[in-house]
């Protein structure tokens, strides 16, 4: 098969995503009062409604409607004042009532959009001549190839999840060749929102970034834990190819079993290359659902697509049409917090953080909250160091109190300890409520910042290392590392490497 970059020269990839998100932060199911938890013993959380017993009547979960409205507002959707629940019929034991309650042509949220920011190597996946959005506007590239592209969202609708099935005795847990199938109805009736994009994405990287942006947004809203691994956020990738310059959409295939960001990217990449090969050999693409096999890095056919008519969709007579009031929508709007991108921009503007540090902190609400607690404890000039500590030192440890992080950042900022020593301090205070300052003093780690004393060491080292001084003057600036090392040794580790570096450069210029 040809490589992605080569394929995308001749073919335009057209990608649309369908993203299902379980509202995991709610306490109860979508249409009954059963507890929302998949960890309990199988079939512990069931009732006549979610088991579909005759005569049971569904009652919608108001908090779930609040969540979907917040999701719609955060993705610039129109919130529909009037919508309905429908029945989507199918026969399979994961839904005992033989239909899924979902929404019809009008969903709670319609016609939104998200601006995707595509930076770095991922930006290069879109060939530079392919510089228009799905609606024909010009895309402006930065010098490094980064670009922003708007992606339209068709709708976000409310539905319910099905039960979980476990197939026993067959290969790989699939139903084929299984001897028994077990059903756990705890998941049945879990509130689920499905977001459907327009086919506006053009590269696997754009799809991956879109999914990442959604995850960060929904987590910040507090409506779901959005775990691809655990399946609380699931994504189907739809993909077709068309010749560059052609406006007609090709036949699409739909990718399932995507449970990581990397899988989403790799499955789309594989499928683009596969379709190109079929088409270039004069074959046709069948509209089918395909299963991503990460171990083999390929997609295989699961089933050919059923048509919409098979579901016999009609309004659910047990659920009255929904009228959302302005008051309700305004109350939801009040509860939409500052979103990751706004937060990132504020951190850069107010605290002079590096863009990448700010983005990483703002991406996750728990991290952002911790950062903001630390910010209150330090002077404004120390804040970038707090961010640096959080992004580069904290990963890998459990949690630290804001006071501990603030105190460590101040030690670093005043050059009392080096970055390497900061790790030693974190190891020492990990899992305790110890103050870093105490550890530094108790271990005698504090480095001298007395410039006169440090300069004496620098002079001594320069007088001794004449070869390296010569090399430096001939343009080999890398020897500075060696000279810093000599200074550290001469000062028995009590000097600050950053200050030594500065003094050496000054002395040598
Ligand atoms: P289906 O009825 O097969 O589920 P939909 O029209 O509901 O198809 O679209 C599902 C998803 O597929 C949407 O995200 C949409 O943007 C995308 N999509 C539709 N047509 C195409 C196509 N030709 N190529 C790629 N993606 C497509
Ligand atoms: Mg669909
Ligand atoms: Zn129930």
XYZ file of C-alpha atoms and ligand atoms in Angstrom:
538
model
C 0.000 0.000 0.000
C 1.074 3.575 -0.649
C 1.911 5.816 2.287
C -0.579 8.403 3.586
C 1.419 11.412 2.367
C 1.547 10.021 -1.164
C -2.163 9.096 -1.223
C -3.189 12.563 -0.025
C -1.442 14.171 -2.986
C -4.017 12.673 -5.389
C -6.980 11.954 -3.121
C -8.892 14.100 -0.673
C -9.876 12.238 2.496
C -13.333 13.157 3.807
C -13.885 12.274 7.455
C -16.881 12.634 9.771
C -17.026 11.465 13.377
C -19.851 10.115 15.521
C -18.869 10.483 19.166
C -20.808 8.819 21.984
C -20.237 10.115 25.501
C -21.694 8.511 28.626
C -22.722 11.109 31.195
C -20.716 9.361 33.901
C -20.960 12.131 36.476
C -24.729 11.709 36.880
C -26.125 9.657 39.743
C -29.002 7.916 37.964
C -29.973 6.491 34.562
C -31.699 8.287 31.692
C -35.305 7.212 32.187
C -35.396 5.573 35.645
C -34.012 6.026 39.118
C -31.510 3.163 38.968
C -28.026 3.927 40.235
C -25.480 4.745 37.538
C -22.508 2.472 38.145
C -20.916 -0.190 35.989
C -18.721 -1.477 38.810
C -21.481 -3.073 40.875
C -22.319 -6.744 40.692
C -23.939 -7.564 37.324
C -27.655 -6.718 37.170
C -27.642 -5.016 40.591
C -28.979 -1.736 39.182
C -32.119 -2.655 37.279
C -35.856 -1.927 37.441
C -38.969 -2.497 35.283
C -38.131 0.565 33.148
C -34.583 -0.360 32.124
C -35.541 -4.028 31.824
C -38.379 -3.032 29.485
C -41.128 -4.804 31.433
C -44.661 -4.247 30.074
C -46.395 -1.170 31.455
C -43.291 0.514 32.878
C -43.160 4.242 32.098
C -39.961 6.231 31.443
C -39.291 9.579 33.169
C -36.473 11.710 31.646
C -33.514 12.672 33.818
C -33.457 16.490 34.071
C -29.750 16.612 34.945
C -28.973 14.706 31.730
C -30.851 17.321 29.701
C -28.869 20.047 31.509
C -25.643 18.247 30.576
C -26.469 17.989 26.885
C -27.530 21.644 26.730
C -24.205 22.630 28.327
C -22.389 20.448 25.762
C -24.328 22.200 22.996
C -23.541 25.661 24.301
C -19.835 24.814 24.639
C -19.724 23.691 20.987
C -21.638 26.694 19.617
C -24.789 24.711 18.822
C -28.255 26.103 18.469
C -30.315 24.847 21.419
C -33.656 23.663 20.048
C -36.638 24.885 22.072
C -38.791 21.995 20.849
C -37.694 18.379 20.352
C -38.866 14.810 20.913
C -37.755 11.335 21.845
C -38.112 8.559 19.268
C -38.000 4.785 19.338
C -35.287 3.132 17.239
C -36.255 -0.522 16.885
C -33.925 -3.454 16.729
C -33.900 -6.973 18.132
C -30.945 -7.844 20.315
C -30.840 -8.845 23.992
C -28.718 -5.843 25.030
C -31.945 -3.787 24.971
C -34.773 -5.773 26.529
C -37.565 -3.497 25.276
C -36.424 -4.066 21.659
C -35.974 -0.399 20.922
C -33.538 2.298 21.957
C -35.002 5.609 23.055
C -33.187 8.314 21.106
C -33.973 11.572 19.322
C -35.434 12.114 15.850
C -34.623 14.635 13.142
C -34.542 17.489 15.670
C -32.030 16.997 18.486
C -31.592 19.141 21.603
C -28.504 20.690 19.961
C -28.159 21.438 16.241
C -25.608 23.089 13.923
C -22.587 23.881 16.064
C -18.928 24.256 15.240
C -15.481 23.995 16.761
C -12.295 25.717 15.613
C -9.516 23.148 15.403
C -5.982 24.338 16.001
C -3.536 22.114 14.161
C 0.076 22.603 15.209
C 3.403 20.899 14.777
C 4.126 17.805 12.710
C 0.410 16.934 12.524
C -0.183 20.067 10.469
C 1.996 18.638 7.707
C -0.506 15.807 7.093
C -2.680 18.294 5.180
C -0.805 18.992 1.914
C -0.042 22.698 1.618
C -1.996 23.061 -1.618
C -5.151 21.765 0.172
C -5.812 25.091 1.815
C -9.593 25.472 1.910
C -12.146 24.558 4.581
C -15.102 22.267 3.862
C -17.184 25.345 3.066
C -14.598 26.804 0.712
C -12.916 29.476 2.828
C -9.179 29.921 2.615
C -7.065 28.465 5.421
C -4.194 30.666 6.534
C -0.992 28.911 7.479
C 1.560 30.157 9.989
C 5.226 30.099 8.980
C 5.636 26.674 10.643
C 2.608 25.233 8.796
C 0.155 25.491 11.755
C -3.402 26.372 10.868
C -6.891 26.778 12.297
C -9.835 25.095 10.576
C -13.521 25.327 11.572
C -15.345 21.969 11.828
C -19.136 21.972 11.686
C -21.160 19.883 14.112
C -24.402 18.558 12.664
C -26.093 17.725 15.963
C -25.817 16.431 19.513
C -28.688 14.202 20.538
C -29.674 12.404 23.706
C -30.051 8.645 23.873
C -29.549 5.700 26.210
C -26.829 3.085 26.316
C -27.505 -0.640 25.915
C -26.574 -3.486 28.289
C -23.101 -4.975 28.274
C -22.725 -8.451 26.807
C -19.941 -10.904 27.536
C -19.480 -13.780 25.117
C -17.921 -16.808 26.768
C -15.991 -19.609 25.113
C -15.431 -17.961 21.720
C -12.209 -16.564 20.395
C -11.394 -13.004 21.542
C -14.733 -12.626 23.346
C -16.614 -12.248 20.043
C -20.054 -13.806 19.646
C -18.866 -16.066 16.830
C -18.150 -19.517 18.262
C -19.119 -18.439 21.797
C -20.817 -21.140 23.870
C -22.709 -18.734 26.125
C -23.509 -15.025 26.241
C -23.951 -13.153 29.527
C -25.815 -9.868 29.859
C -25.283 -7.148 32.455
C -28.126 -4.613 32.426
C -26.336 -2.193 34.781
C -25.221 -0.189 31.753
C -28.647 -0.362 30.085
C -30.297 3.066 30.211
C -27.086 5.013 30.898
C -27.518 8.592 29.616
C -25.541 8.968 26.426
C -25.038 11.961 24.175
C -24.070 11.450 20.541
C -22.295 14.216 18.678
C -22.217 13.948 14.872
C -19.883 16.106 12.814
C -20.343 17.186 9.237
C -17.812 15.446 6.969
C -15.403 18.385 7.369
C -12.235 16.704 8.640
C -9.489 16.072 6.096
C -6.655 14.233 7.852
C -6.329 11.570 10.581
C -4.557 14.165 12.718
C -7.496 16.588 12.428
C -9.835 13.793 13.557
C -7.582 12.966 16.488
C -7.374 16.622 17.524
C -11.126 17.069 17.203
C -11.678 14.148 19.553
C -9.079 15.500 21.973
C -10.709 18.946 21.954
C -14.093 17.372 22.684
C -12.672 15.302 25.527
C -11.102 18.366 27.139
C -14.279 20.377 26.684
C -16.624 17.747 28.145
C -14.284 17.067 31.062
C -14.128 20.768 31.825
C -17.937 20.902 31.741
C -17.860 18.083 34.294
C -20.395 15.967 32.391
C -18.251 12.849 31.862
C -14.873 11.307 32.626
C -14.544 10.800 28.842
C -12.323 7.721 28.969
C -11.629 6.167 25.566
C -9.944 3.217 27.258
C -12.893 2.475 29.555
C -15.389 3.220 26.807
C -17.197 6.149 28.412
C -16.244 8.068 25.254
C -16.484 6.135 21.990
C -15.896 7.228 18.462
C -16.870 5.871 15.061
C -14.811 7.217 12.186
C -16.528 7.622 8.797
C -14.251 7.972 5.827
C -14.400 8.252 2.070
C -12.034 9.408 -0.652
C -12.527 11.583 -3.696
C -10.154 12.756 -6.380
C -8.613 16.138 -5.623
C -10.769 18.778 -7.265
C -13.928 16.645 -7.263
C -16.927 17.916 -5.271
C -18.875 14.654 -5.232
C -18.623 12.613 -2.027
C -17.315 9.076 -2.339
C -18.802 5.989 -0.668
C -17.838 5.868 3.007
C -16.899 3.111 5.384
C -17.375 3.333 9.137
C -14.633 2.343 11.583
C -15.452 0.814 14.954
C -13.452 -0.451 17.954
C -11.445 2.706 18.394
C -10.367 3.008 22.001
C -7.461 5.406 22.008
C -6.457 8.586 20.215
C -3.688 6.689 18.493
C -6.160 4.053 17.261
C -8.363 6.771 15.812
C -5.443 8.218 13.896
C -4.007 4.873 12.797
C -7.348 3.342 11.792
C -8.141 6.338 9.587
C -4.642 6.335 8.120
C -4.905 2.638 7.278
C -8.384 2.999 5.817
C -7.396 5.970 3.632
C -4.519 3.959 2.181
C -6.684 0.848 1.753
C -9.444 2.731 -0.063
C -6.915 4.439 -2.326
C -5.493 1.084 -3.315
C -8.941 -0.378 -4.077
C -9.954 2.673 -6.118
C -6.679 2.900 -8.011
C -7.006 -0.747 -9.009
C -10.447 0.070 -10.445
C -12.407 -1.504 -7.576
C -15.352 -0.088 -5.629
C -15.779 0.791 -1.976
C -18.769 -0.855 -0.295
C -20.652 1.054 2.389
C -19.779 -1.145 5.320
C -18.827 -1.121 8.975
C -15.253 -2.189 9.608
C -13.513 -3.292 12.796
C -10.108 -1.825 13.704
C -7.638 -4.499 14.806
C -4.856 -2.640 16.629
C -2.659 -5.743 16.916
C -2.609 -6.153 13.128
C -2.928 -2.453 12.326
C -5.739 -3.094 9.847
C -9.512 -2.853 9.488
C -11.707 -5.848 8.622
C -15.347 -5.992 7.507
C -17.885 -6.354 10.337
C -21.179 -5.954 8.482
C -22.748 -4.190 5.547
C -24.723 -1.111 6.488
C -28.380 -1.466 7.448
C -30.525 1.316 6.032
C -32.404 3.779 8.241
C -35.773 2.168 7.418
C -34.796 -1.026 9.204
C -35.104 0.813 12.510
C -38.751 1.891 12.040
C -38.092 5.178 13.837
C -41.178 6.898 15.315
C -41.979 9.297 18.201
C -42.153 7.567 21.571
C -45.775 7.785 22.766
C -44.642 7.331 26.383
C -42.588 10.553 26.380
C -44.154 13.979 25.892
C -42.436 16.378 23.441
C -39.859 18.600 25.117
C -40.147 22.346 25.406
C -37.050 23.956 26.839
C -37.674 27.377 28.369
C -35.312 30.331 28.029
C -34.886 30.239 31.805
C -33.731 26.644 31.682
C -31.276 27.350 28.855
C -29.963 30.496 30.578
C -29.428 28.553 33.791
C -27.405 25.973 31.829
C -25.378 28.768 30.220
C -24.545 30.106 33.691
C -23.059 26.737 34.545
C -20.726 26.558 31.531
C -17.281 27.283 32.992
C -14.285 28.868 31.301
C -13.298 26.430 28.528
C -9.751 25.087 27.963
C -8.823 27.359 25.094
C -10.008 30.559 26.821
C -8.198 29.403 29.921
C -4.993 28.756 28.009
C -5.096 32.193 26.395
C -5.713 33.844 29.767
C -2.735 32.034 31.309
C -0.495 33.231 28.489
C -1.771 36.819 28.662
C -1.914 37.219 32.450
C 0.939 35.024 33.642
C 3.305 34.959 30.640
C 3.258 31.162 30.499
C 4.719 29.323 27.540
C 1.856 28.453 25.156
C 2.501 24.710 25.403
C 2.646 24.782 29.215
C -0.554 26.829 29.361
C -2.319 24.472 26.947
C -1.309 21.394 28.890
C -2.482 22.820 32.211
C -5.737 24.225 30.827
C -6.577 20.934 29.091
C -7.522 19.155 32.292
C -9.829 20.705 34.907
C -8.104 19.039 37.888
C -4.683 20.255 36.785
C -6.033 23.735 36.054
C -7.612 23.928 39.500
C -4.367 22.895 41.197
C -2.439 25.453 39.139
C -4.826 28.226 40.115
C -4.514 27.335 43.794
C -0.720 27.600 43.480
C -0.972 30.912 41.625
C -2.641 32.463 44.683
C 0.361 31.521 46.828
C 3.243 32.973 44.807
C 4.429 36.271 43.356
C 3.601 36.888 39.705
C 7.207 36.373 38.579
C 7.171 32.833 40.046
C 4.036 31.707 38.147
C 5.839 30.498 34.980
C 8.048 28.362 37.224
C 4.935 26.879 38.874
C 3.742 25.919 35.383
C 7.148 24.513 34.484
C 7.139 22.388 37.668
C 3.633 21.116 36.958
C 4.303 20.223 33.346
C 7.842 18.863 33.621
C 8.335 17.601 37.159
C 4.999 16.483 38.621
C 3.952 13.818 36.083
C 4.749 10.434 37.563
C 4.063 11.470 41.156
C 0.772 11.260 43.030
C -0.522 14.573 44.222
C 1.101 17.410 46.093
C -0.545 20.212 48.045
C -0.583 23.638 46.342
C 1.625 24.951 49.170
C 4.297 22.325 48.426
C 4.306 23.109 44.701
C 4.387 26.867 45.331
C 7.251 26.514 47.765
C 9.261 24.332 45.371
C 8.695 26.824 42.545
C 9.976 29.642 44.752
C 13.130 27.688 45.608
C 13.742 27.115 41.898
C 12.940 30.648 40.933
C 15.435 32.107 43.405
C 18.101 29.629 42.183
C 18.345 28.148 45.677
C 18.102 24.683 44.082
C 18.579 23.320 40.579
C 15.998 21.472 38.504
C 17.791 18.197 39.182
C 17.668 18.866 42.907
C 13.956 19.625 42.644
C 13.405 15.997 41.696
C 15.272 14.895 44.806
C 13.029 17.162 46.880
C 9.878 15.733 45.274
C 11.066 12.179 45.963
C 11.586 13.168 49.585
C 8.184 14.790 50.109
C 6.138 12.390 47.944
C 3.118 11.187 49.916
C 3.855 13.478 52.882
C 2.823 17.006 53.821
C 6.448 18.102 54.295
C 7.487 21.580 53.230
C 10.176 21.500 50.491
C 12.049 24.312 52.283
C 12.572 22.074 55.310
C 13.917 19.247 53.143
C 16.305 21.574 51.350
C 17.622 23.012 54.629
C 17.783 19.671 56.441
C 19.830 18.151 53.611
C 22.001 21.209 53.125
C 20.950 21.386 49.474
C 20.668 25.144 49.280
C 23.030 26.427 46.631
C 25.094 29.493 46.972
C 23.880 32.418 44.920
C 26.726 34.619 46.128
C 28.011 35.889 42.782
C 31.455 36.860 44.115
C 32.029 33.345 45.498
C 30.796 31.737 42.285
C 32.991 33.998 40.127
C 36.049 32.866 42.105
C 35.218 29.259 41.196
C 34.661 30.190 37.543
C 38.015 31.999 37.344
C 39.798 29.032 38.860
C 38.183 26.584 36.380
C 38.891 28.780 33.355
C 42.540 29.147 34.345
C 42.845 25.358 34.564
C 40.830 24.218 31.511
C 42.774 26.023 28.793
C 41.932 23.436 26.088
C 38.190 23.847 26.530
C 38.492 27.621 26.667
C 40.342 27.472 23.354
C 37.634 25.237 21.816
C 34.892 27.577 23.020
C 36.618 30.543 21.444
C 36.862 28.592 18.169
C 33.090 28.300 18.158
C 32.401 25.008 19.943
C 29.947 26.448 22.471
C 28.924 22.974 23.607
C 32.004 22.729 25.865
C 30.184 25.084 28.221
C 28.443 21.980 29.627
C 31.815 20.503 30.537
C 32.909 23.756 32.162
C 29.680 23.986 34.201
C 30.352 20.427 35.355
C 33.883 21.416 36.453
C 32.465 24.385 38.384
C 29.901 22.150 40.090
C 32.657 19.758 41.079
C 34.949 22.528 42.295
C 32.150 23.987 44.406
C 31.222 20.508 45.692
C 27.708 20.946 44.276
C 26.927 24.048 46.291
C 26.952 26.364 43.266
C 23.925 26.849 41.021
C 24.500 25.431 37.513
C 22.346 28.091 35.870
C 24.370 30.891 37.478
C 27.649 29.155 36.637
C 26.516 28.968 33.046
C 25.749 32.692 32.961
C 29.042 33.653 34.593
C 31.047 31.390 32.274
C 29.446 32.866 29.154
C 30.114 36.385 30.470
C 33.714 35.624 31.330
C 34.383 34.035 27.955
C 32.907 36.806 25.838
P -25.240 6.949 8.450
O -26.680 7.100 8.168
O -24.523 5.951 7.628
O -24.920 6.841 9.917
P -24.875 9.750 8.414
O -25.341 10.546 7.255
O -25.667 9.729 9.661
O -24.575 8.295 7.936
O -23.420 10.266 8.759
C -22.667 9.680 9.746
C -21.308 10.359 9.761
O -20.628 10.108 8.552
C -21.348 11.858 9.902
O -20.293 12.256 10.778
C -21.089 12.372 8.518
O -20.419 13.606 8.537
C -20.197 11.314 7.952
N -20.318 11.159 6.506
C -21.450 11.151 5.764
N -21.182 10.950 4.462
C -19.832 10.805 4.367
C -18.921 10.542 3.295
N -19.334 10.377 2.047
N -17.615 10.455 3.597
C -17.186 10.594 4.852
N -17.975 10.832 5.892
C -19.283 10.929 5.676
Mg -25.284 7.502 11.803
Zn -33.883 1.158 35.929
